[in-house]
Amino acid sequence: MSLIRALGMDLEARSDDSLRALFAARPDLISPAVPDFQALAARASSRVSVQRALERLNRPQMQVLETLHLCTNTDTGHSASAEGLCRLIKGSSLATIEQILGSLQELALVHPAAPPNGTTSAGEGGYFLPVGCLKDVVGIYPAGLGRSYTELVRLQPAFAQRAVQLVSELHASGMAIHDATTPMEAALALQHWTSSPEALQSILANAPERTTALLARFRNWAMGAVPQAQRKASVTTEGSDVGPIDWLLARGLLVPLDAAHVELPHSVGLALRGGVIINDFTLTPPVPELGWTTAALRRNAALSAISETLRLVAELLHAVREQPLATLRSGGVGVRELRRLSELLRIDQQLAGLLLELSGLAGLIRLDVDSSSWVQPPELEWLTLPRQEQWLWLVNAWLASERVPSLVGQPVNASPGAQAARSASGSTIPALSAGAQRPDAPVVRKRILEILHELTTEASSADGAAPVLDAAAVLQRAEWSQPRMARRFSSLIRGVLAEAGMLGLVGSGALSQLGSAFAEDRPDAALAILGEHLPAALNHVLLQADLTAVAPGYLAPELRGKLLVMADAEGQGPATIYRFSTASIRRALDAGYDAAALLDFLRAHSATAVPQPLEYLIEDTASRHGRLRVGQSASFIQSEDEAALQELLSGPKAAELGLVRLAPTVLASSAPPREAAAALRKLGLSPAVDGAEPAVHVRRSSAPQDTLRPVYTAPRMAPGAEEVDAQLDVLHRSVDAVGHHPPAASGGEAATQLGLEALQRAIRLKQRISMNVVDSLGNATLEVVVPLSVSGGRVRVFDPAKETERVLSVHRIIDIEAAEELRQ
């Protein structure tokens, strides 16, 4: 029977509660909705859906599933029982295996099957088969074991050509191996020769030194790198100075794949493991070795990181407002701009890149498409918020963003798809470029916080000490809880921990109370905790006679912003020094201040009197400021009749022109030349327009600023109750409409999957199939062919009647059936 049909029958027999649990664990099965159970089974058997499901399995579940895959054959229907799997998984019990198989069945990754031929009883726990596409998903080395000799002979032509000679040489040298005349016979002979741990030990009795140590490297993975593997395999080595690699290759215990790689065959790997597939089975996750820190030190480190990050982000926004950041042609901010920004902020370039990314993903800076530069949006709400709300804004944006700030500065090959981010300045990922994009970043961040919370809860101490969790500890737990996602974790975990440290979710290497609150999806609790412990922002500075203002702590956002206008920041940390100079005072005067306003501001926000040198500096700079004035004018009006010009200037009729006298015979107007001329003609005058009107530059209007603050919602892991109820109703109505066994063609998705399943099975078994093929005119023809391969929507077939090969489009095939039953 088809595996999809068998899975559909299993799903149809389930209760509503069981189906609800399935949809909660695998929400993609009903997104979009399916019409019947056959379509549901087809989607549950698809490669993409099975990949997603396997990413949520822990290591014991994956080990049982891979063992079931190795013990069964979905083409012939050879199934396996929990009792059989228990014998191949060292350290397991029958009850444990049955429980895990039950959980896998609940996830629709395995389904009950008939016992293998020759088995009289189905056993207490029954027999199971995995979904059909599992082989494609788990790869060619399930459980780290290599392929069988027969499969290697079929797929490796070089080894097939040498296998007969190799077996003949071994037989002639006195080895207990049957002679062979064909490559397949040679493969079976090698497989039988290495079929047990005892047989392999006798073979290795005369092996060179270090052979056992070399084979131990293949204990968890079947492929290894060996220079000139094929050349070594072709040389007969019997001398005393033979190395372990040459010795193993000469006896077929290692099979060369290409010029630099070898593979340990399945039977040899199984014998090395003592005849079991899994020898490290355990239901208990590994406990990492942890350091410890005090709760006070953790809290102080987190609060200090939050305050410093908020200060640096505010200074960065001020720097961008004063001078926008130019972009590269390929996108992102180049090294020169990053270096300039790091010098302004008095930090290293790596931290400057992180802050730029954090500001960009939070919407605090945006790309202006007209100037191709990053600017600060007008009237940015973030600048006016209290510090704890500023922090919540940043954390929500970071958790929800698909960008990874820590990738900035890394080689472009370190990030999938980052080749597009290669810039002229080098082969590293620029800040704010496409290379820092990772669609899975929100899921990985949330999972890392959850693992940190799990480890912190498990290692809780009675004296209030907090465990220090590094990348190795988190990765060790991730490899156990979600081994299929371990590679994603390993590439992002260090950067995520560094970013979490900047935001105070991690303090002194330990998960803070703020981080625990977000791991449990309690942002309001995190905001309350921060509001309780974050020191209040200061609203005063200490003015000194050396023309500096010392901030005795972190300043209020409004005070800090105004100080950055009239003084230059120096130093790092909370006790920032702001230095006044002629240039900085002139900058404040250009911004609209005058001497009196500057002095009043400083007196209002200084805990000390304004020093006389600073007062003299402000007054002297202000006295020399504005002697030359620059204004804006769009046109001018010139006439020798001074009285007429005076009448225009003083009369109300020309007020709309914004006239200003520049000379006795010249007036300046804020209106363009043609508009000014039209207005003068309405007054009865006859002006002449000199020269062409300046070009009108059309500037794209900026998009309205979205003042809504970012709100983080955890990645959706389960469909809503209404969606599940609607899907259950559709499934029940489909059963009532067509009976308990829906036809294969009841849904397009199911029919397609069933056809592909039949095609792939026939290809693997080299079996004839009968199929209806529709031509361009809609005429259907029944044909009996042998399928050879299927890919890209096309299937290559061999027609035995015509002895020719053809290529058909899959969409023209409307029905497929096996033309001959497989003989057991």
PDB file of C-alpha atoms in Angstrom, residues 306-460:
ATOM      1  CA  ILE A 306      21.522  49.247  29.354  1.00  0.00           C
ATOM      2  CA  SER A 307      22.498  52.762  30.426  1.00  0.00           C
ATOM      3  CA  GLU A 308      25.612  52.758  28.242  1.00  0.00           C
ATOM      4  CA  THR A 309      23.731  51.455  25.209  1.00  0.00           C
ATOM      5  CA  LEU A 310      21.051  54.112  25.569  1.00  0.00           C
ATOM      6  CA  ARG A 311      23.722  56.827  25.895  1.00  0.00           C
ATOM      7  CA  LEU A 312      25.612  55.628  22.828  1.00  0.00           C
ATOM      8  CA  VAL A 313      22.461  55.284  20.730  1.00  0.00           C
ATOM      9  CA  ALA A 314      21.467  58.855  21.642  1.00  0.00           C
ATOM     10  CA  GLU A 315      24.918  60.162  20.671  1.00  0.00           C
ATOM     11  CA  LEU A 316      24.779  58.155  17.440  1.00  0.00           C
ATOM     12  CA  LEU A 317      21.419  59.702  16.538  1.00  0.00           C
ATOM     13  CA  HIS A 318      22.834  63.176  17.212  1.00  0.00           C
ATOM     14  CA  ALA A 319      25.835  62.428  14.979  1.00  0.00           C
ATOM     15  CA  VAL A 320      23.583  61.148  12.174  1.00  0.00           C
ATOM     16  CA  ARG A 321      21.348  64.210  12.510  1.00  0.00           C
ATOM     17  CA  GLU A 322      24.358  66.508  12.169  1.00  0.00           C
ATOM     18  CA  GLN A 323      25.848  64.566   9.225  1.00  0.00           C
ATOM     19  CA  PRO A 324      23.912  61.740   7.530  1.00  0.00           C
ATOM     20  CA  LEU A 325      25.761  58.502   6.744  1.00  0.00           C
ATOM     21  CA  ALA A 326      26.516  57.959   3.071  1.00  0.00           C
ATOM     22  CA  THR A 327      25.883  54.500   1.609  1.00  0.00           C
ATOM     23  CA  LEU A 328      27.934  52.334  -0.698  1.00  0.00           C
ATOM     24  CA  ARG A 329      26.846  51.508  -4.238  1.00  0.00           C
ATOM     25  CA  SER A 330      26.239  47.922  -3.209  1.00  0.00           C
ATOM     26  CA  GLY A 331      24.351  49.014  -0.094  1.00  0.00           C
ATOM     27  CA  GLY A 332      25.287  49.492   3.523  1.00  0.00           C
ATOM     28  CA  VAL A 333      27.629  51.891   5.287  1.00  0.00           C
ATOM     29  CA  GLY A 334      31.284  51.722   4.280  1.00  0.00           C
ATOM     30  CA  VAL A 335      34.411  51.516   6.404  1.00  0.00           C
ATOM     31  CA  ARG A 336      35.193  55.231   6.138  1.00  0.00           C
ATOM     32  CA  GLU A 337      31.811  56.310   7.460  1.00  0.00           C
ATOM     33  CA  LEU A 338      31.980  53.666  10.173  1.00  0.00           C
ATOM     34  CA  ARG A 339      35.434  54.875  11.204  1.00  0.00           C
ATOM     35  CA  ARG A 340      34.222  58.471  11.343  1.00  0.00           C
ATOM     36  CA  LEU A 341      31.264  57.445  13.493  1.00  0.00           C
ATOM     37  CA  SER A 342      33.420  55.372  15.839  1.00  0.00           C
ATOM     38  CA  GLU A 343      35.739  58.369  16.354  1.00  0.00           C
ATOM     39  CA  LEU A 344      32.795  60.640  17.125  1.00  0.00           C
ATOM     40  CA  LEU A 345      31.399  58.143  19.647  1.00  0.00           C
ATOM     41  CA  ARG A 346      34.878  57.276  21.019  1.00  0.00           C
ATOM     42  CA  ILE A 347      34.319  53.531  20.594  1.00  0.00           C
ATOM     43  CA  ASP A 348      35.767  50.803  18.373  1.00  0.00           C
ATOM     44  CA  GLN A 349      34.387  50.141  14.907  1.00  0.00           C
ATOM     45  CA  GLN A 350      32.846  46.773  15.821  1.00  0.00           C
ATOM     46  CA  LEU A 351      30.696  48.347  18.533  1.00  0.00           C
ATOM     47  CA  ALA A 352      29.837  51.222  16.208  1.00  0.00           C
ATOM     48  CA  GLY A 353      28.596  48.702  13.632  1.00  0.00           C
ATOM     49  CA  LEU A 354      26.454  46.945  16.247  1.00  0.00           C
ATOM     50  CA  LEU A 355      24.914  50.249  17.344  1.00  0.00           C
ATOM     51  CA  LEU A 356      24.233  51.234  13.743  1.00  0.00           C
ATOM     52  CA  GLU A 357      22.457  47.944  13.093  1.00  0.00           C
ATOM     53  CA  LEU A 358      20.492  48.229  16.337  1.00  0.00           C
ATOM     54  CA  SER A 359      19.399  51.767  15.458  1.00  0.00           C
ATOM     55  CA  GLY A 360      18.484  50.710  11.933  1.00  0.00           C
ATOM     56  CA  LEU A 361      16.386  47.691  12.884  1.00  0.00           C
ATOM     57  CA  ALA A 362      14.622  49.782  15.566  1.00  0.00           C
ATOM     58  CA  GLY A 363      13.680  52.442  12.999  1.00  0.00           C
ATOM     59  CA  LEU A 364      15.686  55.171  14.745  1.00  0.00           C
ATOM     60  CA  ILE A 365      17.504  55.868  11.479  1.00  0.00           C
ATOM     61  CA  ARG A 366      16.184  55.281   7.964  1.00  0.00           C
ATOM     62  CA  LEU A 367      17.511  55.294   4.429  1.00  0.00           C
ATOM     63  CA  ASP A 368      16.670  58.453   2.500  1.00  0.00           C
ATOM     64  CA  VAL A 369      16.318  57.276  -1.102  1.00  0.00           C
ATOM     65  CA  ASP A 370      16.871  60.750  -2.586  1.00  0.00           C
ATOM     66  CA  SER A 371      20.236  61.387  -0.950  1.00  0.00           C
ATOM     67  CA  SER A 372      21.252  57.696  -0.602  1.00  0.00           C
ATOM     68  CA  SER A 373      22.173  58.273   3.018  1.00  0.00           C
ATOM     69  CA  TRP A 374      20.960  57.193   6.425  1.00  0.00           C
ATOM     70  CA  VAL A 375      19.211  59.976   8.321  1.00  0.00           C
ATOM     71  CA  GLN A 376      17.243  60.412  11.518  1.00  0.00           C
ATOM     72  CA  PRO A 377      13.478  60.607  10.957  1.00  0.00           C
ATOM     73  CA  PRO A 378      11.925  63.965  11.897  1.00  0.00           C
ATOM     74  CA  GLU A 379      10.174  64.237  15.254  1.00  0.00           C
ATOM     75  CA  LEU A 380      11.498  60.882  16.455  1.00  0.00           C
ATOM     76  CA  GLU A 381       9.387  59.754  19.394  1.00  0.00           C
ATOM     77  CA  TRP A 382      12.178  57.636  20.878  1.00  0.00           C
ATOM     78  CA  LEU A 383      14.175  60.725  21.883  1.00  0.00           C
ATOM     79  CA  THR A 384      11.408  61.977  24.200  1.00  0.00           C
ATOM     80  CA  LEU A 385      10.643  58.699  25.989  1.00  0.00           C
ATOM     81  CA  PRO A 386      11.795  57.737  29.501  1.00  0.00           C
ATOM     82  CA  ARG A 387      14.883  55.557  29.510  1.00  0.00           C
ATOM     83  CA  GLN A 388      13.098  52.306  30.401  1.00  0.00           C
ATOM     84  CA  GLU A 389      10.698  52.790  27.504  1.00  0.00           C
ATOM     85  CA  GLN A 390      13.599  53.584  25.187  1.00  0.00           C
ATOM     86  CA  TRP A 391      15.126  50.269  26.246  1.00  0.00           C
ATOM     87  CA  LEU A 392      11.869  48.359  25.669  1.00  0.00           C
ATOM     88  CA  TRP A 393      11.654  49.890  22.188  1.00  0.00           C
ATOM     89  CA  LEU A 394      15.141  48.574  21.329  1.00  0.00           C
ATOM     90  CA  VAL A 395      14.590  45.085  22.788  1.00  0.00           C
ATOM     91  CA  ASN A 396      11.244  44.588  21.038  1.00  0.00           C
ATOM     92  CA  ALA A 397      12.749  45.628  17.713  1.00  0.00           C
ATOM     93  CA  TRP A 398      15.791  43.371  18.231  1.00  0.00           C
ATOM     94  CA  LEU A 399      13.729  40.298  19.077  1.00  0.00           C
ATOM     95  CA  ALA A 400      11.435  40.749  16.071  1.00  0.00           C
ATOM     96  CA  SER A 401      14.080  41.718  13.517  1.00  0.00           C
ATOM     97  CA  GLU A 402      15.423  39.385  10.830  1.00  0.00           C
ATOM     98  CA  ARG A 403      18.762  41.206  10.929  1.00  0.00           C
ATOM     99  CA  VAL A 404      21.778  39.972  12.917  1.00  0.00           C
ATOM    100  CA  PRO A 405      23.926  42.964  13.986  1.00  0.00           C
ATOM    101  CA  SER A 406      26.854  40.767  15.044  1.00  0.00           C
ATOM    102  CA  LEU A 407      27.391  39.669  11.415  1.00  0.00           C
ATOM    103  CA  VAL A 408      28.719  43.146  10.570  1.00  0.00           C
ATOM    104  CA  GLY A 409      32.435  42.962   9.842  1.00  0.00           C
ATOM    105  CA  GLN A 410      32.447  39.193   9.338  1.00  0.00           C
ATOM    106  CA  PRO A 411      33.525  37.583   6.044  1.00  0.00           C
ATOM    107  CA  VAL A 412      30.715  37.537   3.503  1.00  0.00           C
ATOM    108  CA  ASN A 413      30.875  33.722   3.241  1.00  0.00           C
ATOM    109  CA  ALA A 414      29.977  33.464   6.934  1.00  0.00           C
ATOM    110  CA  SER A 415      26.371  34.361   6.179  1.00  0.00           C
ATOM    111  CA  PRO A 416      24.104  32.569   3.668  1.00  0.00           C
ATOM    112  CA  GLY A 417      23.262  34.814   0.775  1.00  0.00           C
ATOM    113  CA  ALA A 418      25.807  37.423   1.843  1.00  0.00           C
ATOM    114  CA  GLN A 419      27.670  37.413  -1.442  1.00  0.00           C
ATOM    115  CA  ALA A 420      25.339  40.163  -2.550  1.00  0.00           C
ATOM    116  CA  ALA A 421      26.738  42.311   0.238  1.00  0.00           C
ATOM    117  CA  ARG A 422      30.310  42.246  -1.025  1.00  0.00           C
ATOM    118  CA  SER A 423      31.525  45.821  -1.128  1.00  0.00           C
ATOM    119  CA  ALA A 424      34.352  47.636  -2.817  1.00  0.00           C
ATOM    120  CA  SER A 425      36.049  48.104   0.539  1.00  0.00           C
ATOM    121  CA  GLY A 426      36.657  44.408   1.080  1.00  0.00           C
ATOM    122  CA  SER A 427      35.019  41.039   1.568  1.00  0.00           C
ATOM    123  CA  THR A 428      33.327  41.754   4.895  1.00  0.00           C
ATOM    124  CA  ILE A 429      29.675  42.489   5.550  1.00  0.00           C
ATOM    125  CA  PRO A 430      29.062  46.269   5.796  1.00  0.00           C
ATOM    126  CA  ALA A 431      26.711  47.692   8.394  1.00  0.00           C
ATOM    127  CA  LEU A 432      23.085  48.137   7.319  1.00  0.00           C
ATOM    128  CA  SER A 433      23.613  45.955   4.227  1.00  0.00           C
ATOM    129  CA  ALA A 434      21.702  42.928   2.969  1.00  0.00           C
ATOM    130  CA  GLY A 435      24.437  40.587   4.202  1.00  0.00           C
ATOM    131  CA  ALA A 436      23.247  40.846   7.821  1.00  0.00           C
ATOM    132  CA  GLN A 437      19.798  39.486   6.942  1.00  0.00           C
ATOM    133  CA  ARG A 438      18.800  36.100   8.422  1.00  0.00           C
ATOM    134  CA  PRO A 439      15.123  35.092   8.154  1.00  0.00           C
ATOM    135  CA  ASP A 440      15.466  32.602  11.020  1.00  0.00           C
ATOM    136  CA  ALA A 441      16.978  35.145  13.439  1.00  0.00           C
ATOM    137  CA  PRO A 442      13.788  35.757  15.521  1.00  0.00           C
ATOM    138  CA  VAL A 443      13.249  32.030  16.109  1.00  0.00           C
ATOM    139  CA  VAL A 444      16.907  31.438  17.009  1.00  0.00           C
ATOM    140  CA  ARG A 445      17.005  34.427  19.404  1.00  0.00           C
ATOM    141  CA  LYS A 446      13.857  33.303  21.191  1.00  0.00           C
ATOM    142  CA  ARG A 447      15.135  29.733  21.486  1.00  0.00           C
ATOM    143  CA  ILE A 448      18.497  30.890  22.865  1.00  0.00           C
ATOM    144  CA  LEU A 449      16.730  32.941  25.540  1.00  0.00           C
ATOM    145  CA  GLU A 450      14.589  29.905  26.404  1.00  0.00           C
ATOM    146  CA  ILE A 451      17.676  27.684  26.718  1.00  0.00           C
ATOM    147  CA  LEU A 452      19.361  30.281  28.936  1.00  0.00           C
ATOM    148  CA  HIS A 453      16.239  30.332  31.096  1.00  0.00           C
ATOM    149  CA  GLU A 454      16.109  26.515  31.258  1.00  0.00           C
ATOM    150  CA  LEU A 455      19.754  26.237  32.316  1.00  0.00           C
ATOM    151  CA  THR A 456      19.375  29.057  34.838  1.00  0.00           C
ATOM    152  CA  THR A 457      16.294  27.436  36.380  1.00  0.00           C
ATOM    153  CA  GLU A 458      17.944  24.004  36.553  1.00  0.00           C
ATOM    154  CA  ALA A 459      21.079  25.426  38.183  1.00  0.00           C
ATOM    155  CA  SER A 460      19.268  27.701  40.643  1.00  0.00           C
TER     156      SER A 460
END
